[in-house]
Short mmCIF file of C-alpha atoms and ligand atoms in Angstrom, two decimals:
data_model
loop_
_atom_site.label_atom_id
_atom_site.label_comp_id
_atom_site.label_asym_id
_atom_site.label_seq_id
_atom_site.Cartn_x
_atom_site.Cartn_y
_atom_site.Cartn_z
CA MET A 1 -26.52 -15.22 4.27
CA ASN A 2 -24.73 -11.93 5.05
CA VAL A 3 -22.15 -10.80 2.50
CA LEU A 4 -19.28 -8.32 2.81
CA ILE A 5 -17.89 -6.68 -0.34
CA LEU A 6 -14.56 -4.96 0.26
CA GLY A 7 -13.81 -1.86 -1.82
CA SER A 8 -15.18 1.55 -2.61
CA GLY A 9 -15.72 1.80 -6.33
CA ALA A 10 -18.46 1.39 -8.90
CA ARG A 11 -17.31 -2.23 -9.36
CA GLU A 12 -18.17 -3.02 -5.73
CA HIS A 13 -21.48 -1.16 -6.12
CA ALA A 14 -22.33 -3.34 -9.14
CA ILE A 15 -21.51 -6.54 -7.21
CA GLY A 16 -23.76 -5.44 -4.33
CA TRP A 17 -26.50 -4.26 -6.69
CA LEU A 18 -26.77 -7.64 -8.42
CA LEU A 19 -26.73 -9.60 -5.14
CA ARG A 20 -29.51 -7.38 -3.82
CA LYS A 21 -31.52 -7.60 -7.05
CA GLN A 22 -31.40 -11.39 -7.03
CA ASN A 23 -32.56 -11.29 -3.42
CA GLU A 24 -30.62 -14.29 -2.11
CA CYS A 25 -28.70 -12.51 0.66
CA ALA A 26 -29.97 -11.29 4.01
CA GLU A 27 -27.65 -8.32 4.45
CA ILE A 28 -25.07 -6.82 2.10
CA PHE A 29 -22.24 -4.64 3.37
CA ILE A 30 -19.90 -2.66 1.11
CA HIS A 31 -16.86 -1.49 3.05
CA PRO A 32 -15.64 1.20 2.99
CA GLY A 33 -18.04 1.86 0.10
CA ASN A 34 -18.77 5.48 -0.80
CA SER A 35 -21.53 8.04 -0.19
CA GLY A 36 -23.37 6.69 -3.23
CA THR A 37 -23.41 3.08 -2.01
CA LEU A 38 -24.58 4.25 1.42
CA VAL A 39 -27.39 6.32 -0.07
CA SER A 40 -28.30 3.33 -2.24
CA GLY A 41 -28.97 1.43 0.98
CA PHE A 42 -25.85 -0.68 1.41
CA LYS A 43 -24.49 -0.92 4.91
CA SER A 44 -20.89 -0.18 5.77
CA PHE A 45 -18.76 -0.72 8.87
CA PRO A 46 -17.55 2.22 10.98
CA LYS A 47 -14.75 4.13 9.27
CA GLU A 48 -11.90 2.01 10.67
CA ARG A 49 -9.57 0.67 8.03
CA SER A 50 -7.26 -1.85 9.70
CA GLU A 51 -7.57 -5.47 8.69
CA THR A 52 -8.14 -6.57 12.31
CA GLN A 53 -10.93 -4.04 12.80
CA ILE A 54 -12.67 -5.08 9.58
CA LEU A 55 -12.37 -8.72 10.63
CA GLU A 56 -13.94 -7.91 14.02
CA GLN A 57 -16.81 -6.06 12.34
CA ALA A 58 -17.32 -8.94 9.92
CA SER A 59 -17.67 -11.40 12.82
CA LEU A 60 -19.94 -9.04 14.74
CA ASN A 61 -22.23 -8.70 11.71
CA LYS A 62 -22.32 -12.46 11.07
CA ILE A 63 -20.75 -12.19 7.62
CA GLN A 64 -20.33 -15.57 5.92
CA LEU A 65 -19.05 -14.63 2.46
CA VAL A 66 -16.40 -11.97 1.72
CA VAL A 67 -15.89 -10.71 -1.84
CA ILE A 68 -12.66 -8.76 -2.24
CA GLY A 69 -12.78 -6.05 -4.93
CA PRO A 70 -9.44 -4.25 -5.25
CA GLU A 71 -6.04 -5.80 -5.90
CA THR A 72 -4.43 -3.84 -3.03
CA PHE A 73 -6.40 -5.83 -0.43
CA LEU A 74 -5.43 -9.09 -2.15
CA ALA A 75 -1.75 -8.14 -2.29
CA GLN A 76 -1.88 -7.36 1.43
CA GLY A 77 -3.17 -10.86 2.19
CA TYR A 78 -6.76 -10.05 3.21
CA ALA A 79 -8.01 -13.26 1.60
CA ASP A 80 -5.60 -15.35 3.71
CA THR A 81 -6.61 -13.59 6.92
CA PHE A 82 -10.36 -13.95 6.31
CA ARG A 83 -10.01 -17.60 5.26
CA LYS A 84 -7.96 -18.42 8.35
CA ALA A 85 -10.72 -16.83 10.44
CA GLY A 86 -13.28 -19.19 8.87
CA PHE A 87 -14.98 -16.95 6.28
CA LEU A 88 -15.76 -18.04 2.74
CA VAL A 89 -13.73 -15.73 0.50
CA VAL A 90 -13.82 -14.78 -3.17
CA GLY A 91 -10.26 -13.61 -3.77
CA PRO A 92 -6.95 -15.44 -4.22
CA ASP A 93 -4.52 -15.72 -1.36
CA GLN A 94 -1.47 -13.45 -1.20
CA VAL A 95 0.82 -15.77 -3.18
CA ALA A 96 -1.73 -16.36 -5.95
CA ALA A 97 -2.47 -12.62 -6.06
CA LYS A 98 1.16 -12.14 -7.19
CA LEU A 99 -0.15 -13.02 -10.65
CA GLU A 100 -1.26 -9.38 -10.61
CA SER A 101 0.96 -7.76 -7.99
CA SER A 102 4.24 -8.99 -9.52
CA LYS A 103 4.80 -8.80 -13.27
CA VAL A 104 7.97 -10.89 -12.90
CA PHE A 105 6.13 -13.64 -10.98
CA ALA A 106 3.35 -13.67 -13.59
CA LYS A 107 5.84 -13.90 -16.46
CA GLU A 108 7.67 -16.81 -14.82
CA PHE A 109 4.32 -18.52 -14.19
CA MET A 110 3.39 -18.17 -17.87
CA GLN A 111 6.77 -19.43 -19.03
CA LYS A 112 6.57 -22.50 -16.77
CA ALA A 113 3.02 -23.19 -17.94
CA GLY A 114 3.86 -22.74 -21.64
CA ILE A 115 1.29 -19.96 -22.00
CA PRO A 116 1.94 -17.73 -25.06
CA THR A 117 3.41 -14.45 -23.84
CA ALA A 118 5.91 -11.93 -25.24
CA PRO A 119 9.65 -12.53 -24.69
CA SER A 120 11.01 -10.32 -21.93
CA HIS A 121 13.98 -9.36 -19.75
CA VAL A 122 14.08 -8.24 -16.12
CA PHE A 123 16.20 -5.29 -14.98
CA SER A 124 17.04 -4.23 -11.43
CA SER A 125 18.82 -0.96 -12.14
CA SER A 126 18.50 2.09 -14.30
CA GLU A 127 21.98 1.52 -15.79
CA ALA A 128 21.22 -2.06 -16.83
CA LEU A 129 17.90 -1.13 -18.46
CA LYS A 130 19.36 1.91 -20.25
CA SER A 131 22.29 -0.08 -21.63
CA PHE A 132 20.03 -2.89 -22.88
CA SER A 133 20.82 -2.56 -26.56
CA ASN A 134 18.03 -3.37 -28.97
CA SER A 135 16.65 -2.28 -32.25
CA HIS A 136 13.15 -3.66 -32.01
CA TRP A 137 11.15 -0.65 -30.78
CA PRO A 138 8.70 -0.35 -29.15
CA TRP A 139 9.25 -2.14 -25.83
CA VAL A 140 6.73 -2.38 -23.04
CA LEU A 141 8.20 -1.40 -19.67
CA LYS A 142 6.36 -2.75 -16.63
CA LEU A 143 7.21 -1.90 -13.07
CA ASP A 144 7.16 -5.05 -10.94
CA GLY A 145 4.48 -4.05 -8.43
CA LEU A 146 1.05 -2.51 -8.07
CA ALA A 147 1.05 1.04 -9.40
CA ALA A 148 -2.65 1.78 -10.06
CA GLY A 149 -2.12 1.51 -13.82
CA LYS A 150 0.76 4.04 -13.78
CA GLY A 151 3.65 1.57 -13.85
CA VAL A 152 3.47 0.62 -17.53
CA LEU A 153 4.93 2.50 -20.50
CA VAL A 154 5.12 1.61 -24.17
CA ALA A 155 8.61 2.96 -24.91
CA GLN A 156 9.05 4.09 -28.52
CA THR A 157 12.50 5.63 -28.11
CA GLU A 158 15.56 5.73 -25.84
CA ALA A 159 14.23 9.01 -24.43
CA ASP A 160 11.09 7.18 -23.25
CA VAL A 161 13.25 4.54 -21.54
CA ASN A 162 15.32 7.24 -19.86
CA ARG A 163 12.22 9.04 -18.60
CA PHE A 164 10.75 5.81 -17.21
CA CYS A 165 14.07 4.96 -15.49
CA ASP A 166 14.15 8.40 -13.90
CA LYS A 167 10.62 8.00 -12.56
CA VAL A 168 11.36 4.55 -11.11
CA TRP A 169 14.90 4.88 -9.80
CA ASN A 170 15.63 8.63 -9.39
CA GLN A 171 12.40 10.48 -8.66
CA GLY A 172 10.94 7.85 -6.33
CA SER A 173 7.57 8.05 -8.11
CA PHE A 174 6.84 4.47 -7.01
CA GLY A 175 8.40 4.52 -3.56
CA SER A 176 11.97 3.91 -2.49
CA GLY A 177 12.34 0.38 -3.91
CA PRO A 178 14.29 -1.78 -4.59
CA HIS A 179 12.55 -1.93 -7.97
CA GLN A 180 12.54 -4.35 -10.86
CA VAL A 181 11.30 -3.56 -14.36
CA LEU A 182 10.09 -6.14 -16.85
CA CYS A 183 10.96 -5.12 -20.39
CA GLU A 184 8.72 -6.96 -22.84
CA GLN A 185 8.51 -7.12 -26.61
CA PHE A 186 5.50 -5.21 -27.97
CA ILE A 187 2.87 -7.34 -29.70
CA ARG A 188 0.61 -5.68 -32.23
CA GLY A 189 -3.04 -6.60 -32.49
CA GLN A 190 -6.44 -6.25 -30.85
CA GLU A 191 -6.53 -6.12 -27.07
CA ILE A 192 -9.31 -7.96 -25.27
CA SER A 193 -10.08 -8.93 -21.68
CA TYR A 194 -11.16 -12.44 -20.75
CA ILE A 195 -12.55 -12.60 -17.23
CA GLY A 196 -13.89 -15.52 -15.24
CA PHE A 197 -14.59 -17.18 -11.92
CA CYS A 198 -11.62 -19.43 -11.14
CA ASP A 199 -11.12 -21.91 -8.30
CA GLY A 200 -7.80 -23.35 -9.44
CA ARG A 201 -9.48 -26.37 -11.07
CA SER A 202 -12.18 -24.75 -13.23
CA PHE A 203 -12.58 -21.46 -15.03
CA VAL A 204 -16.10 -20.17 -15.73
CA PRO A 205 -15.97 -17.17 -18.07
CA LEU A 206 -18.09 -14.09 -17.63
CA GLU A 207 -19.88 -12.73 -20.67
CA SER A 208 -17.30 -10.92 -22.83
CA ALA A 209 -16.81 -7.15 -22.73
CA THR A 210 -14.61 -4.57 -24.39
CA ASP A 211 -13.12 -1.93 -22.14
CA TYR A 212 -12.33 1.55 -23.50
CA LYS A 213 -9.03 2.31 -21.78
CA ARG A 214 -7.99 5.61 -23.33
CA LEU A 215 -9.30 8.88 -21.90
CA CYS A 216 -10.66 10.46 -25.08
CA ASP A 217 -12.77 9.57 -28.10
CA ASP A 218 -11.14 7.64 -30.96
CA ASN A 219 -8.82 5.97 -28.44
CA GLN A 220 -6.76 9.13 -27.94
CA GLY A 221 -5.17 10.44 -24.75
CA PRO A 222 -3.59 8.63 -21.82
CA ASN A 223 -4.50 5.18 -20.55
CA THR A 224 -7.00 5.14 -17.69
CA GLY A 225 -8.57 2.51 -15.46
CA GLY A 226 -11.34 2.34 -18.07
CA MET A 227 -13.79 4.90 -19.47
CA GLY A 228 -16.60 2.59 -20.45
CA ALA A 229 -17.41 -0.88 -21.69
CA VAL A 230 -19.70 -2.74 -24.01
CA SER A 231 -20.82 -6.37 -23.78
CA PRO A 232 -20.68 -8.63 -25.71
CA SER A 233 -17.26 -7.76 -27.05
CA PRO A 234 -17.28 -7.38 -30.83
CA PHE A 235 -13.80 -8.92 -30.88
CA LEU A 236 -14.53 -12.33 -29.34
CA ASN A 237 -15.95 -15.24 -31.32
CA THR A 238 -16.43 -18.96 -30.65
CA GLN A 239 -13.28 -19.95 -32.53
CA LEU A 240 -11.11 -17.50 -30.62
CA GLU A 241 -12.73 -18.50 -27.33
CA SER A 242 -11.93 -22.18 -27.86
CA ARG A 243 -8.34 -21.25 -28.72
CA ILE A 244 -8.11 -19.20 -25.50
CA HIS A 245 -9.29 -22.25 -23.57
CA GLN A 246 -6.88 -24.61 -25.29
CA ASP A 247 -3.76 -22.41 -25.36
CA ILE A 248 -4.22 -20.45 -22.15
CA ILE A 249 -6.85 -21.66 -19.66
CA LYS A 250 -5.86 -25.35 -19.83
CA PRO A 251 -2.12 -24.83 -19.17
CA LEU A 252 -2.95 -22.13 -16.64
CA LEU A 253 -5.12 -24.44 -14.50
CA SER A 254 -2.61 -27.23 -14.79
CA GLN A 255 0.22 -24.91 -13.62
CA MET A 256 -1.92 -23.66 -10.71
CA GLN A 257 -2.41 -27.26 -9.62
CA LYS A 258 1.30 -28.07 -9.99
CA MET A 259 2.15 -25.10 -7.79
CA GLU A 260 -0.72 -25.89 -5.38
CA MET A 261 -1.80 -22.30 -5.84
CA ASN A 262 -4.86 -21.32 -3.80
CA PHE A 263 -6.68 -19.32 -6.42
CA ARG A 264 -10.34 -18.97 -5.52
CA GLY A 265 -11.40 -15.70 -7.00
CA ILE A 266 -11.77 -13.80 -10.22
CA LEU A 267 -9.12 -14.10 -12.90
CA PHE A 268 -8.89 -11.34 -15.49
CA ILE A 269 -6.68 -12.21 -18.44
CA GLY A 270 -5.48 -9.30 -20.56
CA LEU A 271 -4.91 -10.63 -24.09
CA MET A 272 -3.52 -9.36 -27.36
CA ILE A 273 -4.87 -11.11 -30.45
CA ASP A 274 -2.20 -10.90 -33.16
CA SER A 275 -2.82 -10.57 -36.90
CA SER A 276 -2.90 -14.38 -37.31
CA GLY A 277 -5.65 -14.65 -34.67
CA ALA A 278 -3.36 -16.09 -31.97
CA PRO A 279 -3.94 -14.96 -28.37
CA TRP A 280 -0.98 -13.76 -26.24
CA VAL A 281 -1.26 -12.99 -22.53
CA LEU A 282 -0.28 -9.43 -21.70
CA GLU A 283 -1.14 -9.55 -18.01
CA PHE A 284 -3.23 -11.16 -15.31
CA ASN A 285 -5.44 -9.31 -12.85
CA THR A 286 -6.76 -11.24 -9.89
CA ARG A 287 -10.08 -9.41 -9.46
CA PHE A 288 -13.15 -8.21 -11.32
CA GLY A 289 -12.40 -5.61 -14.03
CA ASP A 290 -13.63 -2.07 -13.58
CA PRO A 291 -15.70 -1.00 -15.60
CA GLU A 292 -16.21 -4.42 -17.27
CA THR A 293 -18.03 -5.68 -14.16
CA GLN A 294 -20.55 -2.81 -14.18
CA CYS A 295 -21.31 -3.62 -17.81
CA VAL A 296 -21.45 -7.43 -17.57
CA LEU A 297 -23.16 -8.19 -14.24
CA PRO A 298 -26.53 -6.68 -15.28
CA LYS A 299 -26.62 -9.45 -17.93
CA LEU A 300 -26.26 -12.34 -15.48
CA LYS A 301 -29.52 -14.28 -15.21
CA SER A 302 -28.21 -17.20 -13.13
CA SER A 303 -27.61 -16.96 -9.40
CA PHE A 304 -24.60 -14.71 -8.75
CA LEU A 305 -24.45 -15.86 -5.15
CA SER A 306 -24.15 -19.50 -6.27
CA LEU A 307 -21.24 -18.61 -8.55
CA LEU A 308 -19.48 -16.69 -5.79
CA LEU A 309 -20.03 -19.48 -3.27
CA ALA A 310 -18.84 -22.16 -5.69
CA THR A 311 -15.71 -20.08 -6.37
CA ALA A 312 -15.03 -19.64 -2.66
CA LYS A 313 -15.55 -23.35 -1.93
CA GLY A 314 -13.66 -24.69 -4.97
CA GLU A 315 -16.83 -26.21 -6.40
CA LEU A 316 -17.20 -24.49 -9.76
CA HIS A 317 -17.16 -27.90 -11.51
CA LEU A 318 -20.52 -28.67 -9.84
CA LEU A 319 -22.34 -25.68 -11.40
CA GLU A 320 -24.24 -25.46 -14.67
CA ASN A 321 -22.87 -22.85 -17.10
CA PRO A 322 -24.31 -19.43 -16.19
CA VAL A 323 -27.03 -17.95 -18.39
CA TRP A 324 -26.58 -14.43 -19.75
CA ASP A 325 -29.07 -11.92 -21.13
CA SER A 326 -28.52 -11.76 -24.89
CA ARG A 327 -29.07 -7.99 -25.04
CA VAL A 328 -26.28 -5.43 -25.41
CA SER A 329 -25.02 -3.83 -22.22
CA LEU A 330 -23.27 -0.50 -22.38
CA PHE A 331 -21.65 1.43 -19.54
CA VAL A 332 -20.09 4.92 -19.63
CA VAL A 333 -17.80 6.36 -16.93
CA ALA A 334 -17.78 10.08 -16.05
CA THR A 335 -14.65 11.62 -14.53
CA THR A 336 -13.30 14.80 -13.00
CA PRO A 337 -11.03 17.10 -15.01
CA GLY A 338 -7.36 16.11 -14.77
CA TYR A 339 -8.13 12.39 -14.46
CA PRO A 340 -6.12 10.10 -14.58
CA GLU A 341 -2.92 11.94 -13.57
CA TYR A 342 -4.11 14.88 -11.46
CA PRO A 343 -7.86 14.65 -10.85
CA GLU A 344 -9.39 17.91 -9.57
CA LEU A 345 -11.71 16.95 -6.73
CA GLY A 346 -14.42 18.76 -4.79
CA GLY A 347 -16.68 19.89 -7.65
CA GLN A 348 -20.40 19.97 -6.86
CA ILE A 349 -22.39 17.24 -8.60
CA GLN A 350 -25.75 18.31 -9.95
CA GLY A 351 -28.57 16.48 -11.64
CA LEU A 352 -28.55 13.13 -9.82
CA GLU A 353 -32.20 13.62 -8.87
CA ARG A 354 -33.09 14.10 -12.54
CA LEU A 355 -31.90 10.62 -13.57
CA SER A 356 -34.66 8.24 -14.56
CA PRO A 357 -35.29 5.53 -11.94
CA ASN A 358 -34.70 3.03 -14.77
CA THR A 359 -31.13 4.28 -15.29
CA GLN A 360 -28.44 2.02 -13.98
CA VAL A 361 -26.05 4.20 -11.98
CA PHE A 362 -23.01 2.85 -10.15
CA PHE A 363 -21.21 5.26 -7.81
CA ALA A 364 -17.44 5.55 -7.25
CA GLY A 365 -15.62 8.79 -6.34
CA LEU A 366 -18.21 11.02 -4.71
CA THR A 367 -19.05 12.25 -1.23
CA LYS A 368 -22.17 13.74 0.35
CA LYS A 369 -22.02 16.85 2.54
CA GLY A 370 -25.41 17.81 3.91
CA THR A 371 -27.75 17.34 0.99
CA GLN A 372 -25.13 18.01 -1.70
CA TYR A 373 -22.81 15.63 -3.54
CA PHE A 374 -19.20 16.46 -4.47
CA THR A 375 -16.56 14.69 -6.53
CA GLN A 376 -14.03 12.77 -4.45
CA GLY A 377 -12.22 10.55 -6.97
CA GLY A 378 -11.15 10.60 -10.61
CA ARG A 379 -13.84 8.20 -11.79
CA VAL A 380 -16.99 9.63 -10.20
CA LEU A 381 -19.79 7.38 -11.42
CA GLY A 382 -21.00 5.44 -14.40
CA LEU A 383 -24.30 5.03 -16.19
CA GLY A 384 -25.39 1.90 -17.96
CA SER A 385 -28.21 0.46 -20.01
CA LEU A 386 -29.29 -2.89 -21.43
CA ALA A 387 -30.96 -2.77 -24.82
CA HIS A 388 -31.58 -4.75 -27.99
CA SER A 389 -28.89 -2.83 -29.87
CA ALA A 390 -25.79 -0.84 -28.98
CA SER A 391 -27.29 2.28 -30.53
CA GLU A 392 -30.43 2.02 -28.39
CA ALA A 393 -28.31 1.51 -25.25
CA ARG A 394 -26.09 4.43 -26.25
CA LYS A 395 -29.06 6.76 -26.68
CA THR A 396 -30.44 5.93 -23.23
CA VAL A 397 -27.08 6.32 -21.49
CA TYR A 398 -26.04 9.55 -23.21
CA ASP A 399 -29.49 11.16 -22.78
CA GLN A 400 -29.19 10.50 -19.05
CA MET A 401 -25.53 11.56 -18.89
CA ALA A 402 -26.54 14.94 -20.35
CA LEU A 403 -28.64 15.56 -17.20
CA LEU A 404 -25.55 15.44 -14.98
CA HIS A 405 -23.13 18.25 -14.31
CA TRP A 406 -20.00 19.07 -12.31
CA PRO A 407 -17.18 21.47 -13.19
CA GLY A 408 -15.16 19.89 -15.99
CA ILE A 409 -17.24 16.69 -16.19
CA HIS A 410 -15.67 14.42 -18.80
CA TYR A 411 -16.86 11.25 -20.49
CA ARG A 412 -16.21 9.58 -23.82
CA LYS A 413 -18.91 10.07 -26.42
CA ASP A 414 -17.99 7.04 -28.52
CA ILE A 415 -18.49 4.08 -26.19
CA GLY A 416 -19.98 1.28 -28.25
CA ILE A 417 -19.05 2.88 -31.58
CA SER A 418 -15.33 2.48 -32.30
N1 LIG B 501 -10.60 -2.21 -16.86
C1 LIG B 501 -9.32 -2.67 -16.57
C2 LIG B 501 -9.08 -3.10 -15.19
O1 LIG B 501 -9.98 -3.29 -14.41
O2 LIG B 501 -7.91 -3.27 -14.84
#
């Protein structure tokens, strides 16, 4: 079977890497991919980007299964187009993808389903949001749309609200609008991600992982897409997992069925566990997490292709539970200076040839010119290791990371510690 993975990050590299390692696919394409995925031997289509051109290339190359990585493709309806054209697709259709692309849609879905989530209000103008009188700071402000992680602010003061309003409605930082902002009560606790294969009737969880979202050690600095991950998550236990299934997954699947939602893809549930141990849903993503995927997939011992196919066909209930390697997996992301707001690109990458062949490297924002590699995105690459303890995995990863260099290279030194 020929498989097409859409996307260009380390997440897509990890998906392709595992499919190739398990050796159940004839050809694997990652489109557009990046210089690193090309050098690693994955095929890509010619540079065209339009949906129609990708569809043509997919037919020409006898693709049977399409795995959609990024939320932008899902929000644009790529899953619908590929399904209509007869491909098997891992990725929800455009309406179901609104669970990620519209915070207001997701909140209404949760309320209808009776899923525990913070109380909220929706505002359509700067004036209405600014005059919303309250005394329960902080509030979480969420722009209703995809904003690459930049549309959320935990507002501690009125000044924060005013700044957010200016960005949304006056400065046009998120396009011309019209815009809506969901204003949600802040819940204190431990944040965890719960990710699984979902076909609208069944949910098969991936091995747990903790993502390190803040840029700097000790969880300081701005939020990022994710600076590293460790699996299993130290914050998930059997009791909490069964509560997540009872309080969240069960009503979620029942609501999907009520709405006849065509969700055949990956569902990523962002949770806050409060001080009493109760899970609250903060957000849904309708795709694999990045970097959680790079950390978790190396632990999958069962057939990844079978899981993807069962998801695409709506047959997850027919599969045995997947088997996971019991070792610790650790993954560290290296970035350019200025990431996440203003990444400085174009720095020469040195040391790739020094990495041990046993090192797990997944490429994201880099490009090759001649024989040299240069940074081309905020998150450049990640290194990972599987080991019997987190400290052993950490030593391997950080020893290898020390062999790499580009101007201003940045990575957290505490992945797997705090
Ligand atoms: N690591 C968080 C995300 O993929 O959105």
